[in-house]
Tab-separated table of N, CA, C and O in Angstrom:
chain	number	residue	atom	x	y	z
A	1	MET	N	6.962	-9.675	-20.458
A	1	MET	CA	6.104	-8.874	-19.658
A	1	MET	C	5.257	-7.719	-20.214
A	1	MET	O	6.081	-6.772	-20.641
A	2	ALA	N	3.789	-7.423	-20.117
A	2	ALA	CA	3.185	-6.297	-20.745
A	2	ALA	C	3.684	-4.851	-19.668
A	2	ALA	O	3.710	-4.764	-18.820
A	3	LYS	N	3.602	-4.071	-20.738
A	3	LYS	CA	4.014	-2.612	-20.458
A	3	LYS	C	2.579	-2.156	-19.506
A	3	LYS	O	1.735	-2.481	-19.661
A	4	HIS	N	3.171	-1.375	-18.431
A	4	HIS	CA	1.725	-0.613	-17.425
A	4	HIS	C	2.540	0.457	-17.334
A	4	HIS	O	3.736	1.251	-17.191
A	5	GLU	N	1.667	1.637	-17.152
A	5	GLU	CA	1.935	3.024	-16.861
A	5	GLU	C	2.217	3.020	-15.422
A	5	GLU	O	1.441	2.097	-14.631
A	6	THR	N	2.978	3.921	-15.079
A	6	THR	CA	3.375	4.296	-13.995
A	6	THR	C	2.970	5.516	-13.414
A	6	THR	O	3.309	6.280	-14.135
A	7	ALA	N	2.611	5.972	-12.034
A	7	ALA	CA	2.466	7.723	-11.954
A	7	ALA	C	3.067	7.475	-10.555
A	7	ALA	O	3.196	7.013	-9.817
A	8	ALA	N	3.843	9.070	-9.914
A	8	ALA	CA	4.492	9.082	-8.844
A	8	ALA	C	3.121	9.827	-8.235
A	8	ALA	O	2.254	10.499	-8.302
A	9	ILE	N	3.312	9.495	-6.883
A	9	ILE	CA	2.191	9.932	-6.097
A	9	ILE	C	3.119	10.617	-4.647
A	9	ILE	O	3.915	10.062	-4.305
A	10	MET	N	2.756	12.150	-4.400
A	10	MET	CA	3.637	12.991	-3.523
A	10	MET	C	2.578	12.972	-2.321
A	10	MET	O	1.628	13.585	-2.557
A	11	LEU	N	3.024	12.362	-1.287
A	11	LEU	CA	2.426	12.507	0.076
A	11	LEU	C	2.898	13.274	1.122
A	11	LEU	O	4.461	13.355	0.988
A	12	ARG	N	2.384	14.094	1.770
A	12	ARG	CA	3.174	14.978	2.775
A	12	ARG	C	2.783	14.330	4.230
A	12	ARG	O	2.173	13.542	4.341
A	13	GLY	N	3.395	14.803	4.682
A	13	GLY	CA	3.755	14.253	6.392
A	13	GLY	C	2.122	14.521	7.083
A	13	GLY	O	1.430	15.540	6.539
A	14	ALA	N	1.987	13.674	7.785
A	14	ALA	CA	0.687	13.864	8.183
A	14	ALA	C	0.925	13.353	10.143
A	14	ALA	O	1.865	12.588	10.370
A	15	ARG	N	0.454	13.828	10.996
A	15	ARG	CA	0.481	13.320	12.099
A	15	ARG	C	-0.431	12.414	12.820
A	15	ARG	O	-1.618	12.067	12.330
A	16	ILE	N	0.209	11.345	13.176
A	16	ILE	CA	-0.601	9.948	13.953
A	16	ILE	C	-0.330	9.800	15.081
A	16	ILE	O	0.860	10.108	15.364
A	17	SER	N	-0.853	8.914	15.709
A	17	SER	CA	-0.364	8.576	17.286
A	17	SER	C	0.637	7.922	16.880
A	17	SER	O	0.984	6.728	15.836
A	18	ALA	N	1.568	7.921	18.146
A	18	ALA	CA	2.434	7.264	18.342
A	18	ALA	C	2.416	5.927	17.963
A	18	ALA	O	3.330	4.617	17.503
A	19	ASP	N	1.606	5.198	18.758
A	19	ASP	CA	1.204	3.941	18.596
A	19	ASP	C	0.895	3.396	17.094
A	19	ASP	O	1.395	2.141	17.047
A	20	LEU	N	0.247	3.764	16.449
A	20	LEU	CA	-0.128	3.325	15.247
A	20	LEU	C	1.450	3.336	14.493
A	20	LEU	O	1.574	2.701	13.586
A	21	ARG	N	1.963	5.048	14.593
A	21	ARG	CA	3.361	4.604	13.933
A	21	ARG	C	3.889	3.308	14.268
A	21	ARG	O	4.622	2.677	13.326
A	22	GLU	N	4.398	2.949	15.275
A	22	GLU	CA	4.869	1.777	15.904
A	22	GLU	C	4.349	0.768	14.953
A	22	GLU	O	5.195	-0.267	14.529
A	23	VAL	N	2.829	0.450	15.139
A	23	VAL	CA	2.630	-0.713	14.390
A	23	VAL	C	2.576	-0.732	12.961
A	23	VAL	O	3.394	-1.743	12.127
A	24	ILE	N	2.587	0.393	12.114
A	24	ILE	CA	3.053	0.469	10.715
A	24	ILE	C	4.180	0.049	10.336
A	24	ILE	O	4.656	-0.789	9.376
A	25	PHE	N	5.245	0.651	10.981
A	25	PHE	CA	6.755	0.469	10.834
A	25	PHE	C	6.972	-1.044	11.148
A	25	PHE	O	7.721	-1.875	10.362
A	26	ASP	N	6.298	-1.938	12.535
A	26	ASP	CA	6.799	-3.148	12.610
A	26	ASP	C	5.873	-3.943	11.759
A	26	ASP	O	6.813	-4.778	11.080
A	27	GLN	N	4.995	-3.628	11.127
A	27	GLN	CA	4.045	-4.471	9.701
A	27	GLN	C	4.882	-4.296	8.797
A	27	GLN	O	5.228	-5.476	8.126
A	28	ALA	N	5.449	-3.255	8.444
A	28	ALA	CA	6.246	-3.170	7.139
A	28	ALA	C	7.218	-3.834	7.492
A	28	ALA	O	7.534	-4.384	6.113
A	29	ASN	N	8.023	-3.892	8.294
A	29	ASN	CA	9.139	-4.815	8.386
A	29	ASN	C	8.892	-6.133	8.302
A	29	ASN	O	9.465	-6.758	7.858
A	30	ARG	N	7.814	-6.582	9.032
A	30	ARG	CA	7.431	-7.827	8.952
A	30	ARG	C	7.449	-8.524	7.751
A	30	ARG	O	7.232	-9.804	7.365
A	31	ALA	N	6.658	-7.618	7.167
A	31	ALA	CA	6.036	-7.817	5.401
A	31	ALA	C	7.134	-7.855	4.618
A	31	ALA	O	7.040	-8.279	3.203
A	32	GLY	N	8.349	-7.204	4.980
A	32	GLY	CA	9.612	-6.809	4.024
A	32	GLY	C	9.644	-5.660	2.965
A	32	GLY	O	10.095	-5.970	1.701
A	33	MET	N	8.570	-4.547	3.260
A	33	MET	CA	8.202	-3.518	2.852
A	33	MET	C	8.572	-2.278	3.144
A	33	MET	O	8.882	-2.229	4.358
A	34	SER	N	8.891	-1.098	2.522
A	34	SER	CA	9.073	-0.337	2.910
A	34	SER	C	7.836	0.378	3.523
A	34	SER	O	6.592	-0.098	3.281
A	35	VAL	N	8.106	1.474	4.339
A	35	VAL	CA	6.914	2.180	5.288
A	35	VAL	C	5.575	2.330	3.940
A	35	VAL	O	4.627	2.203	3.989
A	36	ASN	N	6.142	3.089	3.005
A	36	ASN	CA	5.733	3.747	1.737
A	36	ASN	C	4.784	2.494	1.243
A	36	ASN	O	3.557	2.621	0.923
A	37	GLU	N	5.595	1.376	0.751
A	37	GLU	CA	4.567	0.195	0.280
A	37	GLU	C	3.614	-0.443	0.955
A	37	GLU	O	2.611	-0.519	0.297
A	38	PHE	N	3.735	-0.436	2.170
A	38	PHE	CA	2.986	-0.763	3.457
A	38	PHE	C	2.036	-0.555	3.409
A	38	PHE	O	0.712	-0.872	2.898
A	39	VAL	N	1.761	0.991	3.219
A	39	VAL	CA	0.928	1.919	3.644
A	39	VAL	C	0.160	2.048	2.052
A	39	VAL	O	-1.280	2.392	2.119
A	40	LEU	N	0.481	1.993	1.297
A	40	LEU	CA	0.082	2.398	-0.460
A	40	LEU	C	-0.661	1.122	-0.290
A	40	LEU	O	-1.881	0.973	-1.195
A	41	THR	N	-0.064	-0.101	-0.201
A	41	THR	CA	-0.730	-1.526	-0.437
A	41	THR	C	-1.995	-1.266	0.636
A	41	THR	O	-3.174	-2.172	-0.175
A	42	ALA	N	-1.863	-0.989	1.914
A	42	ALA	CA	-3.005	-1.080	2.713
A	42	ALA	C	-4.448	-0.064	1.893
A	42	ALA	O	-5.428	-0.661	2.425
A	43	ALA	N	-4.002	1.094	1.671
A	43	ALA	CA	-4.778	1.599	1.048
A	43	ALA	C	-5.296	1.011	-0.040
A	43	ALA	O	-6.835	1.312	-0.637
A	44	ALA	N	-4.730	0.308	-1.115
A	44	ALA	CA	-5.112	-0.242	-2.408
A	44	ALA	C	-6.113	-1.377	-2.153
A	44	ALA	O	-7.171	-1.767	-2.514
A	45	GLU	N	-5.868	-2.325	-0.903
A	45	GLU	CA	-6.586	-3.151	-0.499
A	45	GLU	C	-8.067	-2.636	-0.209
A	45	GLU	O	-9.008	-3.170	-0.259
A	46	ARG	N	-7.696	-1.872	0.514
A	46	ARG	CA	-9.368	-1.113	1.380
A	46	ARG	C	-10.001	-0.526	0.055
A	46	ARG	O	-11.358	-0.719	0.100
A	47	LEU	N	-9.726	0.028	-0.769
A	47	LEU	CA	-10.047	0.574	-2.243
A	47	LEU	C	-10.824	-0.943	-2.900
A	47	LEU	O	-11.928	-0.804	-3.022
A	48	ALA	N	-9.941	-1.816	-2.819
A	48	ALA	CA	-10.642	-2.893	-3.489
A	48	ALA	C	-11.831	-3.581	-2.768
A	48	ALA	O	-12.639	-4.305	-3.593
A	49	GLN	N	-11.668	-3.505	-1.447
A	49	GLN	CA	-12.803	-4.514	-0.717
A	49	GLN	C	-13.752	-3.667	-0.975
A	49	GLN	O	-15.162	-3.913	-0.938
A	50	ARG	N	-13.900	-2.263	-1.559
A	50	ARG	CA	-14.699	-1.190	-1.630
A	50	ARG	C	-15.599	-1.705	-2.897
A	50	ARG	O	-16.304	-0.893	-3.223
A	51	GLY	N	-14.987	-2.447	-3.873
A	51	GLY	CA	-15.167	-2.724	-5.208
A	51	GLY	C	-14.704	-1.762	-6.372
A	51	GLY	O	-15.262	-1.918	-7.472
A	52	LEU	N	-13.547	-1.218	-6.136
A	52	LEU	CA	-13.120	-0.105	-6.873
A	52	LEU	C	-12.064	-1.199	-7.809
A	52	LEU	O	-11.387	-1.914	-7.000
A	53	ARG	N	-11.982	-1.050	-8.791
A	53	ARG	CA	-10.999	-1.674	-9.542
A	53	ARG	C	-10.065	-0.995	-10.131
A	53	ARG	O	-9.968	0.464	-10.892
A	54	PHE	N	-8.599	-1.456	-9.860
A	54	PHE	CA	-7.242	-0.888	-10.677
A	54	PHE	C	-6.821	-2.407	-10.821
A	54	PHE	O	-6.617	-2.968	-10.275
A	55	ALA	N	-5.541	-1.734	-12.000
A	55	ALA	CA	-4.834	-3.395	-12.525
A	55	ALA	C	-4.041	-3.478	-11.165
A	55	ALA	O	-3.448	-5.107	-11.127
A	56	GLY	N	-3.389	-2.788	-10.452
A	56	GLY	CA	-2.571	-3.018	-9.219
A	56	GLY	C	-2.011	-2.166	-8.772
A	56	GLY	O	-2.559	-1.193	-8.384
A	57	VAL	N	-1.282	-1.725	-7.477
A	57	VAL	CA	-0.660	-1.176	-6.442
A	57	VAL	C	0.754	-0.836	-7.588
A	57	VAL	O	0.883	0.372	-8.011
A	58	PHE	N	1.862	-1.675	-7.590
A	58	PHE	CA	3.160	-0.994	-8.079
A	58	PHE	C	3.231	-2.342	-9.604
A	58	PHE	O	3.905	-1.841	-10.743
A	59	GLU	N	2.469	-3.226	-9.888
A	59	GLU	CA	2.400	-3.967	-10.534
A	59	GLU	C	1.112	-4.466	-11.321
A	59	GLU	O	0.494	-4.704	-10.001
A	60	PRO	N	0.876	-4.520	-12.479
A	60	PRO	CA	-0.599	-5.280	-12.523
A	60	PRO	C	-0.816	-6.704	-11.668
A	60	PRO	O	0.581	-7.252	-12.127
A	61	GLY	N	-1.728	-7.029	-11.197
A	61	GLY	CA	-2.140	-8.163	-10.680
A	61	GLY	C	-1.270	-8.156	-9.083
A	61	GLY	O	-1.684	-9.545	-8.583
A	62	ASP	N	-0.565	-7.258	-9.006
A	62	ASP	CA	-0.155	-7.682	-7.147
A	62	ASP	C	-0.948	-7.768	-6.329
A	62	ASP	O	-0.759	-8.579	-5.310
A	63	LEU	N	-1.939	-7.051	-6.343
A	63	LEU	CA	-3.068	-7.707	-5.027
A	63	LEU	C	-3.700	-8.803	-5.114
A	63	LEU	O	-3.951	-9.401	-3.909
A	64	ASP	N	-3.779	-9.340	-6.396
A	64	ASP	CA	-4.090	-10.587	-6.362
A	64	ASP	C	-3.088	-11.637	-5.200
A	64	ASP	O	-3.200	-12.683	-5.168
A	65	GLN	N	-1.936	-11.115	-5.678
A	65	GLN	CA	-0.672	-11.912	-5.677
A	65	GLN	C	-0.822	-12.161	-3.816
A	65	GLN	O	-0.421	-12.814	-3.469
A	66	VAL	N	-0.879	-10.918	-3.249
A	66	VAL	CA	-1.165	-10.959	-1.653
A	66	VAL	C	-2.430	-11.123	-1.129
A	66	VAL	O	-2.979	-11.307	-0.043
A	67	GLY	N	-3.624	-11.924	-2.410
A	67	GLY	CA	-4.924	-12.162	-1.697
A	67	GLY	C	-5.690	-11.358	-0.993
A	67	GLY	O	-6.873	-11.266	-0.213
A	68	ALA	N	-5.486	-9.569	-1.569
A	68	ALA	CA	-6.058	-8.593	-1.279
A	68	ALA	C	-7.598	-8.933	-2.159
A	68	ALA	O	-8.284	-7.858	-1.912
A	69	ARG	N	-7.772	-9.531	-3.259
A	69	ARG	CA	-8.846	-9.606	-4.156
A	69	ARG	C	-9.757	-10.839	-4.007
A	69	ARG	O	-9.579	-11.674	-3.738
């Protein structure tokens, strides 16, 4: 497996609607992901849809594996 760089991302609390929080937690659970992984993957999918290019979210090519590209 090829080496890749990782970087920490520190996110601070944000206020969202209770309904959105419920949906995010439910869908993260259904996907077998932590809430952080789910939200970061969703953000990456959105950026990829806008045409921005990057190797992956957690591992190179992982967005391709979930069909986001």
